[in-house]
Short mmCIF file of C-alpha atoms and ligand atoms in Angstrom, two decimals:
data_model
loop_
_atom_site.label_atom_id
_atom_site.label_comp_id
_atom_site.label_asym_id
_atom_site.label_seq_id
_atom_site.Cartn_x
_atom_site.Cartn_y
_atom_site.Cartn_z
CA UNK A 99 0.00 0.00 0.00
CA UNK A 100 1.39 3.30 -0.59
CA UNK A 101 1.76 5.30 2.31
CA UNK A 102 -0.04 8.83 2.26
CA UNK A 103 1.44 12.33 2.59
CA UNK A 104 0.59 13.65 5.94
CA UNK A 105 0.45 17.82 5.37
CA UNK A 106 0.42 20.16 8.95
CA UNK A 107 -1.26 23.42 8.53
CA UNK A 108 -0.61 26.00 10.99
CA UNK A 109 -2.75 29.52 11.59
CA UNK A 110 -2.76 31.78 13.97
CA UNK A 111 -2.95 35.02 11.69
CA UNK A 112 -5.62 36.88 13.89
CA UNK A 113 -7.84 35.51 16.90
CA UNK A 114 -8.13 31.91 16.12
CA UNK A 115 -5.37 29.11 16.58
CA UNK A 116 -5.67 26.28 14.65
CA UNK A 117 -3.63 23.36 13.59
CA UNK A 118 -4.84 21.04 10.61
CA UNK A 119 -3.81 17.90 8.60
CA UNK A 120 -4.47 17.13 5.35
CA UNK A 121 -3.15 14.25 3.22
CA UNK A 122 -1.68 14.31 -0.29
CA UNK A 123 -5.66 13.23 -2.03
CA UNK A 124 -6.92 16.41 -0.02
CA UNK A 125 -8.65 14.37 3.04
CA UNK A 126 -8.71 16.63 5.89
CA UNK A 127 -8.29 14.25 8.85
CA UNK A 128 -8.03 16.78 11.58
CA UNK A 129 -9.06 20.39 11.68
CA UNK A 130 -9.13 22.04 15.29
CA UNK A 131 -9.55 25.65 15.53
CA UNK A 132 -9.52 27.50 18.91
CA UNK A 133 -11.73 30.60 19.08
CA UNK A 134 -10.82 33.49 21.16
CA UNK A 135 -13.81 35.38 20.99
CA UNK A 136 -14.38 34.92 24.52
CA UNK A 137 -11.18 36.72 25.38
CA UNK A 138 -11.78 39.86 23.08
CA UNK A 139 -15.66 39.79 23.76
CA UNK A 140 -15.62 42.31 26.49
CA UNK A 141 -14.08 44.92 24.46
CA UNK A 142 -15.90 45.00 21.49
CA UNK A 143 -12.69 43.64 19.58
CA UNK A 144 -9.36 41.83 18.81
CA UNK A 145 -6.37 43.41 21.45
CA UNK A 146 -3.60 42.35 19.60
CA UNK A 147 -0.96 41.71 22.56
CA UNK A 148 -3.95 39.44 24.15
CA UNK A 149 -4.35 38.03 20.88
CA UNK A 150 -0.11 36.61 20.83
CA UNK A 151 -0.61 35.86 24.42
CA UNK A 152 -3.15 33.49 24.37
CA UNK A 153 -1.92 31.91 20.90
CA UNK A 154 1.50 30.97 22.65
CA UNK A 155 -0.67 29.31 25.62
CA UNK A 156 -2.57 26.75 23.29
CA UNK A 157 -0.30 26.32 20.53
CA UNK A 158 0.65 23.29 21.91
CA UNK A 159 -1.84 21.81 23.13
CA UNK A 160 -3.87 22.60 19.68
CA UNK A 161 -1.20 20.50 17.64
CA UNK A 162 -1.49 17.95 20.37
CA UNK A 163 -5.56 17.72 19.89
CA UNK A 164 -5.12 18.25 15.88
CA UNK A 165 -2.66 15.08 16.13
CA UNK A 166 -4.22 12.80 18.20
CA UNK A 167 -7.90 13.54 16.31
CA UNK A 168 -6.04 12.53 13.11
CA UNK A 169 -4.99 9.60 14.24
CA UNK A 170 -1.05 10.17 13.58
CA UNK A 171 2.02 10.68 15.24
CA UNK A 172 4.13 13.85 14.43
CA UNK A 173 7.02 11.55 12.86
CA UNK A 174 3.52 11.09 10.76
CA UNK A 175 4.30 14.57 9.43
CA UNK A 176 5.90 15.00 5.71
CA UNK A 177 5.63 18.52 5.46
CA UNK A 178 4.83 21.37 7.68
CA UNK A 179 2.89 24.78 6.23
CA UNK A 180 2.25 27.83 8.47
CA UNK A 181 0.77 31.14 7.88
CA UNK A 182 3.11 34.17 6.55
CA UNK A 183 0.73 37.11 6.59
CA UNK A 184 -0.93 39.06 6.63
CA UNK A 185 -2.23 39.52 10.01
CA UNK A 186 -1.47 40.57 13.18
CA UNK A 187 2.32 40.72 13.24
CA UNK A 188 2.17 39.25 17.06
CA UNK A 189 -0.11 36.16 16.40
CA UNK A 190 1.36 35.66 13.15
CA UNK A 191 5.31 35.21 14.75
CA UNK A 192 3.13 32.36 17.38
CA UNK A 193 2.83 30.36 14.82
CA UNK A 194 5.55 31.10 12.34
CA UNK A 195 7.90 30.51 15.32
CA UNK A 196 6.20 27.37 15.96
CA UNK A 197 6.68 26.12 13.21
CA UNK A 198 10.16 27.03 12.02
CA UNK A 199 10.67 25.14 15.32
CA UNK A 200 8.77 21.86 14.63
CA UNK A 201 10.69 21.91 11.03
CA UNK A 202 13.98 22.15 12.25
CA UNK A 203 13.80 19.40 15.28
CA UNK A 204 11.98 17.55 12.61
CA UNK A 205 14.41 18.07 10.29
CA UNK A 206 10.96 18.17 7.53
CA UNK A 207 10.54 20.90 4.98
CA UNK A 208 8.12 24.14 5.83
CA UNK A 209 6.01 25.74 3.08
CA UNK A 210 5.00 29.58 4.03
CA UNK A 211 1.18 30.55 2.36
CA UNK A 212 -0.44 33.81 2.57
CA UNK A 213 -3.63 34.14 4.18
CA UNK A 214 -5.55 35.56 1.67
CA UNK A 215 -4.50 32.92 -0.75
CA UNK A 216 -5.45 30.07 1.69
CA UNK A 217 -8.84 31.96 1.84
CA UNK A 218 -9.03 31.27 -1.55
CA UNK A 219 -8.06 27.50 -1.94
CA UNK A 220 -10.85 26.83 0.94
CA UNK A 221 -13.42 26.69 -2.02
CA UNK A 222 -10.99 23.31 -3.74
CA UNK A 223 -10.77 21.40 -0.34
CA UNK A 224 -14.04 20.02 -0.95
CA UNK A 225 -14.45 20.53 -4.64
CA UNK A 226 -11.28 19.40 -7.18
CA UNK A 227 -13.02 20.51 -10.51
CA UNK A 228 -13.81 23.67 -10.57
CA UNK A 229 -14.38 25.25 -14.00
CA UNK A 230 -12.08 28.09 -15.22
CA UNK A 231 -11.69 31.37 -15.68
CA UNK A 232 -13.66 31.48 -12.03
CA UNK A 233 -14.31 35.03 -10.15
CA UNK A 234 -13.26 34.51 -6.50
CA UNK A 235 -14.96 36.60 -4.28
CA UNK A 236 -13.11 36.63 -0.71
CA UNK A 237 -15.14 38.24 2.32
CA UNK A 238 -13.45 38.55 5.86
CA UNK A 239 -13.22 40.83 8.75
CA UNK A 240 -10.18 42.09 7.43
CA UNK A 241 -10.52 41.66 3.63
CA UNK A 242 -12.83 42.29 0.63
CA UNK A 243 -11.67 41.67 -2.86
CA UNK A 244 -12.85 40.11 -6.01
CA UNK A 245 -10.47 37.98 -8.07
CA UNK A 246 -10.17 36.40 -11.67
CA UNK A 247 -8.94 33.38 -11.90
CA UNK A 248 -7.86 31.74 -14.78
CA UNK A 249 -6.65 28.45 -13.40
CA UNK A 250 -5.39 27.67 -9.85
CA UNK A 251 -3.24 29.93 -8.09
CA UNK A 252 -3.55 32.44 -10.40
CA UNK A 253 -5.40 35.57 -9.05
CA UNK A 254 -5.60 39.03 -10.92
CA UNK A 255 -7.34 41.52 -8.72
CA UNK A 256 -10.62 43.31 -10.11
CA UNK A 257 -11.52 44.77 -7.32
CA UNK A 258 -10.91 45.53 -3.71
CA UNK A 259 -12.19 47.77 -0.65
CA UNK A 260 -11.18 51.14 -0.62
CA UNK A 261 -12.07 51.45 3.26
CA UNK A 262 -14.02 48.84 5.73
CA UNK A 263 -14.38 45.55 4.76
CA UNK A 264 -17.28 43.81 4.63
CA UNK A 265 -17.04 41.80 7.86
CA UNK A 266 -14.96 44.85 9.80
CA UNK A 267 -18.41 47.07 8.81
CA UNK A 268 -20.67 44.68 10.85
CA UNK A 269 -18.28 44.14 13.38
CA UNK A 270 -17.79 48.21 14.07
CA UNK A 271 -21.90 48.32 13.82
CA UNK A 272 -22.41 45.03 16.56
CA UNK A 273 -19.48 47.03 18.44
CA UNK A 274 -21.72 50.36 18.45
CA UNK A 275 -24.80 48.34 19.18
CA UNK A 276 -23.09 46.58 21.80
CA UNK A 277 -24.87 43.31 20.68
CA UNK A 278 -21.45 41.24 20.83
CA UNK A 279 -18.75 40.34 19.13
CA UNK A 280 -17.67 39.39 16.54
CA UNK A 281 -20.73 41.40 14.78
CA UNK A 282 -21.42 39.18 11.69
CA UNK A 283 -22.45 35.81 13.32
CA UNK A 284 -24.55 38.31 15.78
CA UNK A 285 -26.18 40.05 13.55
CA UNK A 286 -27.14 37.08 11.77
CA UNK A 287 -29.21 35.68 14.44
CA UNK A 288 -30.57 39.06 15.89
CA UNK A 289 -31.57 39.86 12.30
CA UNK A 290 -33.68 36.81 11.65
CA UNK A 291 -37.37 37.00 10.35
CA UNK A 292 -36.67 41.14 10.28
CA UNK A 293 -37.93 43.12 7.22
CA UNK A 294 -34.63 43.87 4.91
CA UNK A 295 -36.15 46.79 3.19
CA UNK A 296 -37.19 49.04 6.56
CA UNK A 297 -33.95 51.09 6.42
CA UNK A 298 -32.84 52.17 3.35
CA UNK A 299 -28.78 51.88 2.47
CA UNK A 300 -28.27 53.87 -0.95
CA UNK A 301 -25.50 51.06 -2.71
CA UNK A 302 -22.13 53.43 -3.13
CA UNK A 303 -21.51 54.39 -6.91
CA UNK A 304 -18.50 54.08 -7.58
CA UNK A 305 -17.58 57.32 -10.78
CA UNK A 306 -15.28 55.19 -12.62
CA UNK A 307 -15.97 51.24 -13.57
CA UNK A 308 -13.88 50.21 -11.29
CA UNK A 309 -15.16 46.62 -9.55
CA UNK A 310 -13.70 48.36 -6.08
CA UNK A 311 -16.01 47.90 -2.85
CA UNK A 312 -16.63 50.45 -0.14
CA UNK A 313 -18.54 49.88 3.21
CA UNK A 314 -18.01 53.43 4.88
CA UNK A 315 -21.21 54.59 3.00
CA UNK A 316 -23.25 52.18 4.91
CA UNK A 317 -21.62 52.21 8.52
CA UNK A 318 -21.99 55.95 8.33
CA UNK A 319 -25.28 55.77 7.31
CA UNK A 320 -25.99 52.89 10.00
CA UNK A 321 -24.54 55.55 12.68
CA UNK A 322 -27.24 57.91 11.93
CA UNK A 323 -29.86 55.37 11.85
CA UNK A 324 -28.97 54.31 15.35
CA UNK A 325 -28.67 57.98 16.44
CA UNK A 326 -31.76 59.00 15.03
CA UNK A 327 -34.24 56.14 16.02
CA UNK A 328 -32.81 55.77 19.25
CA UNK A 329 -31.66 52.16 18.26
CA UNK A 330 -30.56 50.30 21.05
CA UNK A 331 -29.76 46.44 22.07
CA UNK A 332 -33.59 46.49 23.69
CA UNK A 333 -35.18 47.93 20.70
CA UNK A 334 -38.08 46.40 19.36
CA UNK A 335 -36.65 47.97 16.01
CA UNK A 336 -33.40 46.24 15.82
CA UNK A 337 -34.37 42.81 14.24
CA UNK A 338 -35.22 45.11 11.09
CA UNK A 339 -32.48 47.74 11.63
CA UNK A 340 -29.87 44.48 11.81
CA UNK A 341 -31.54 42.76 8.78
CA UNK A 342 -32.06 45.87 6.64
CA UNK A 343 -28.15 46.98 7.30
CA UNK A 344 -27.32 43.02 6.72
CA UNK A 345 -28.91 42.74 3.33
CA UNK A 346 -27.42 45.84 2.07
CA UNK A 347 -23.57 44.72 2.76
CA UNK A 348 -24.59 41.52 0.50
CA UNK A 349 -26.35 43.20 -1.82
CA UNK A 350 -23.60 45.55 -2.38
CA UNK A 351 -21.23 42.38 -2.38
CA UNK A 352 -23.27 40.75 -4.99
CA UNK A 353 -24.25 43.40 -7.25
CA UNK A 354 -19.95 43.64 -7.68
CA UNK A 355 -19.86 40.19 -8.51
CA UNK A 356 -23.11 40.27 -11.03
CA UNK A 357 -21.07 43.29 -12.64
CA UNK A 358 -17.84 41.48 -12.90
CA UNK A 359 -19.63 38.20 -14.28
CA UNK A 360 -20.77 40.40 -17.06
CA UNK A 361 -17.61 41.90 -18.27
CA UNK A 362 -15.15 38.24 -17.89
CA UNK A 363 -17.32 35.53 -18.53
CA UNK A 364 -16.50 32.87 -15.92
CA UNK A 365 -17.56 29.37 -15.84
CA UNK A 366 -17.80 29.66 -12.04
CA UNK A 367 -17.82 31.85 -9.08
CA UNK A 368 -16.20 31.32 -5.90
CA UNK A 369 -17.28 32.85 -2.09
CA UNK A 370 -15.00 32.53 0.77
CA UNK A 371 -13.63 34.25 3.97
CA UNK A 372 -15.44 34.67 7.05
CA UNK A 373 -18.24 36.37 5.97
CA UNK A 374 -19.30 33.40 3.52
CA UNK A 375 -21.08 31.92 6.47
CA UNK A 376 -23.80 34.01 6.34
CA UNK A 377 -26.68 32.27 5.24
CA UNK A 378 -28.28 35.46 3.54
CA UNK A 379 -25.05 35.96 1.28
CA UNK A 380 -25.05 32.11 0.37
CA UNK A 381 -28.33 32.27 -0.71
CA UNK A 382 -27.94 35.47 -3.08
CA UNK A 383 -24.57 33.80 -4.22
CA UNK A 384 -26.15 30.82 -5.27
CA UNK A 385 -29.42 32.64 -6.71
CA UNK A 386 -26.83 34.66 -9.05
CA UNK A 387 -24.86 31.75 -10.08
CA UNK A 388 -27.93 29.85 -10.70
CA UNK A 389 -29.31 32.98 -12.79
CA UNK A 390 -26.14 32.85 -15.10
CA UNK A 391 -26.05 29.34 -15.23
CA UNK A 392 -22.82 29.32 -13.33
CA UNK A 393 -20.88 26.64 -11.27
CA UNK A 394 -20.96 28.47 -7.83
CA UNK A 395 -18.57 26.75 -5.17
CA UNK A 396 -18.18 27.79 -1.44
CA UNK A 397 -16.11 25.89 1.48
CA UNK A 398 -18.24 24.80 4.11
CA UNK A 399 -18.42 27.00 7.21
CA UNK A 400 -15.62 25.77 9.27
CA UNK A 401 -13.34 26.47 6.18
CA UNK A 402 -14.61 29.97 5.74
CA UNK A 403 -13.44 31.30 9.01
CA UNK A 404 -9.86 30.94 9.93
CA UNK A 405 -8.79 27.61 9.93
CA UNK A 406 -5.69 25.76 9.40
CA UNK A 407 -7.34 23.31 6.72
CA UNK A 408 -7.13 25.72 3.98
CA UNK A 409 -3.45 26.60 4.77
CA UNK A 410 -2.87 22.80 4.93
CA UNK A 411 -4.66 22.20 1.34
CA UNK A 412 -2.73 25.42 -0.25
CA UNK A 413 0.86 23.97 1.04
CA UNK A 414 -0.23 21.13 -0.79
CA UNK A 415 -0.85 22.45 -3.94
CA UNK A 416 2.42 24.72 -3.56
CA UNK A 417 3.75 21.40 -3.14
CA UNK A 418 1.87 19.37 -6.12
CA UNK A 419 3.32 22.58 -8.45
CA UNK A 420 7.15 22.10 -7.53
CA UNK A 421 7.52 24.26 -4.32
CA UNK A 422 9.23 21.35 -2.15
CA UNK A 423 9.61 23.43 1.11
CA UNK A 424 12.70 24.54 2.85
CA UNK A 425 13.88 25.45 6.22
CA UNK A 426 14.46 29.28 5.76
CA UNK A 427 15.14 30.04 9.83
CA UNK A 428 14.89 33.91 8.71
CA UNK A 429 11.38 33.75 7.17
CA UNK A 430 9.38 36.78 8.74
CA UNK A 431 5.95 37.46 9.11
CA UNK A 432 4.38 40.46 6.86
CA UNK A 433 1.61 42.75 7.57
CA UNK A 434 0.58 43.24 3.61
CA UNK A 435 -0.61 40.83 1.56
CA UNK A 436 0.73 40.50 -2.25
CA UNK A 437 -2.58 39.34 -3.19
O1 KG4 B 89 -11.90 35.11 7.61
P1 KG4 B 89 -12.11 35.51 9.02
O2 KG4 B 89 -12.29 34.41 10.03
O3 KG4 B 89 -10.93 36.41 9.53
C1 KG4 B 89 -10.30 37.35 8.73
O4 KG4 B 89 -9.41 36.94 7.93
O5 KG4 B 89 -10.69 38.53 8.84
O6 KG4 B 89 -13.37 36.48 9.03
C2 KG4 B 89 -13.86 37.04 10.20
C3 KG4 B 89 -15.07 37.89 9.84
C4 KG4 B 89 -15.58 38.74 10.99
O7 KG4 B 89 -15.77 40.07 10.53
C5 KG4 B 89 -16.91 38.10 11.33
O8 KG4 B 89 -17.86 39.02 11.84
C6 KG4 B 89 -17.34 37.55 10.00
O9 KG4 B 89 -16.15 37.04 9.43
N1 KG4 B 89 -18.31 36.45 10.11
C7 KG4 B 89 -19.59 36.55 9.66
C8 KG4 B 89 -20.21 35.32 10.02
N2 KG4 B 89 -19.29 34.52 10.65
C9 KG4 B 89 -18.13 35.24 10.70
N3 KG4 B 89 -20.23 37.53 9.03
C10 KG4 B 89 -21.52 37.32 8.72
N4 KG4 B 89 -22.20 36.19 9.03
C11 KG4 B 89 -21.59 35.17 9.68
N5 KG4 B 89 -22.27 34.06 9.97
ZN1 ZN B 90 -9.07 35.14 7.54
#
C-alpha cells in the first residue's frame, strides 16, 4: 500500500489558533480551531498583545488535539505549512515561530502561504473541478476583494475595498450596538425573520468602472440610523435595523460580482472568507450563479473562518506545483498581503 502524505497546517494570523492535517488526495483528517472570541468579547474587539498571548498558551496543546484527532504521530508529518501574513504581526510570529521550530527538530521541509491565498483554496478542499476562468470573491473581517482566476493559483485583482471591509463594517456596527462580538455571526441571528427593506442603504456608486467595494457609505449611514431612532440592544426595532443593514452589505457584495460576471465571462464563481457563512449571502450567491447558469462553489463554514485546513490544502498544492519546502530560519511574518 502506498503510504499517504501527511500535510500540517498551521494559523494563527488573527484571533483563532488552529492546527490542521491534510493528506496528499486532499482528506482533511483533523481540523481544530480555537476561538478566542471569549477573550476579546468584552471589548468589542481583537487586542492584539492578548491576541499573541493566548496563541502561545494553546499552541501546543492545539497540535497535540489536531494530532491525536487525526490519528497520527508527528514523525507522521511530511511537510509542515504555516501562515506568513498578513495579520497581526504578534499572532502571526506564534505560529511562524512554531513552526520554524517543529521543522527544524523535525528536520521536515516548511512551506510559508499567505492568508488571503489560503482563503481562496478553501473553495478546492471540498471541490477538485472547478471550471475556469472562475471570479473569486473573498469576504473577511479584514478583507474584501474580487479575483479572476484563470486556473489555480492564479489571481488578478478586479476589485478591492477602498475602506471597511465587509465583515470589519458589521463588526464596528455590533461594536456600536453593543450586541457582541464578533458582529457578523450576531447580527445574523438578531436579524432573523426582520424586514430587509425598513432602512434604506443607498448602494455606493462608484464614478469610474472600477469593480472596487466600499462599506463606509453604509456604517456611516448605520450611525445615523442608530442615532436618530434611538436604536438600542432592547429595541423592538433592531431585528429590522440588523436585517435591513445586513442585506445591504450583501447586496452591495453581490451586485460587484453580477457586474464582474458580465464583463469576464467565468464558468464559475467562488465565495469565501469569514463572511461566507452568512446564510443570507449564500443564498444570493447561489441565486446569481444559478441565474447565469454558473458553477458556484463555497467551502463549508468551518473552512470559511480561519482555519488551518485551507493553509494545509494550499501547502499542498504549492507542493503538487514544484515548491518542495525549505527550512528558511529567517522567514518573517508580513503585515501586507501580495494578493
Ligand atoms: O476570515 P475571518 O475568520 O478572519 C479574517 O481573515 O478577517 O473572518 C472574520 C469575519 C468577521 O468580521 C466576522 O464578523 C465575519 O467574518 N463572520 C460573519 C459570520 N461569521 C463570521 N459575518 C456574517 N455572518 C456570519 N455568519
Ligand atoms: Zn481570515
Amino acid at each position: 500500500m502506498v503510504q499517504e502524505m501527511n500535510i500540517l497546517g498551521i494559523e494563527t494570523s488573527c484571533d483563532e489558533t488552529s492546527a490542521s492535517v491534510v493528506t496528499d488526495s486532499m482528506k482533511v483528517l483533523s481540523n481544530i480551531v480555537l476561538s478566542q472570541d471569549e477573550i476579546h468579547s468584552p471589548y468589542g474587539g481583537i487586542v492584539p498583545e492578548l491576541a499573541s498571548r493566548n496563541h502561545i498558551i494553546s499552541i501546543n496543546f492545539i497540535l497535540e488535539e489536531c494530532l491525536k484527532r487525526a490519528g497520527i504521530k508527528m514523525k507522521d508529518i511530511d511537510l509542515i505549512s504555516v501562515t506568513q501574513g498578513p495579520g497581526l504581526i504578534g499572532s502571526l510570529l506564534v505560529g511562524l515561530s512554531f513552526a520554524k521550530g517543529l521543522a527544524y527538530t523535525l528536520e521536515k521541509p516548511l512551506v510559508p502561504v499567505d492568508h488571503l491565498e489560503a482563503h481562496i483554496h478553501s473553495a478546492f478542499i471540498e471541490n477538485r473541478d472547478v471550471p475556469f476562468p472562475a471570479l473569486a470573491l473573498l469576504v473577511s473581517g479584514g478583507h474584501t476583494s474580487l479575483y479572476l482566476m484563470r486556473k489555480k493559483m492564479d489571481y488578478m485583482v478586479l476589485g478591492r475595498t477602498r475602506d471597511d471591509a465587509a465583515g470589519e463594517a458589521l463588526d464596528k456596527i455590533a461594536k456600536f450596538l453593543d450586541i457582541g462580538y464578533p458582529g457578523g455571526p450576531v447580527i445574523e441571528k438578531l436579524s432573523q425573520g426582520g424586514k430587509t427593506k425598513e432602512f434604506d442603504f443607498a448602494l455606493p456608486k462608484m464614478t469610474d468602472q472600477s469593480l472596487d467595494f466600499s462599506f463606509s457609505g453604509f456604517k456611516t449611514a448605520a450611525l445615523r440610523y442608530i442615532k436618530k431612532n434611538n436604536l438600542n440592544r432592547k429595541s423592538p426595532r433592531l431585528k429590522d435595523f440588523l436585517a435591513s443593514f445586513e442585506h445591504s452589505v450583501v447586496s452591495a457584495l453581490i451586485s460587484h460580482l453580477k457586474k464582474a460576471a458580465l464583463k469576464h465571462f467565468p464558468e464559475s464563481l467562488i465565495l469565501c472568507g469569514g463572511v461566507a457563512r452568512n446564510k443570507r449571502l449564500r443564498e444570493h450567491f447561489t441565486a446569481l450563479a444559478e441565474e447565469k447558469g454558473l458553477c458556484s462553489f463555497m467551502p463549508s463554514p468551518e473552512f470559511c473562518t480561519d482555519n488551518a485546513a485551507m493553509v494545509a490544502s494550499l501547502a499542498l498544492e504549492k507542493y503538487k506545483q514544484g515548491e518542495k519546502g525549505k527550512l528558511a530560519l529567517d522567514l518573517n511574518a508580513y503585515a501586507r498581503s501580495p494578493y
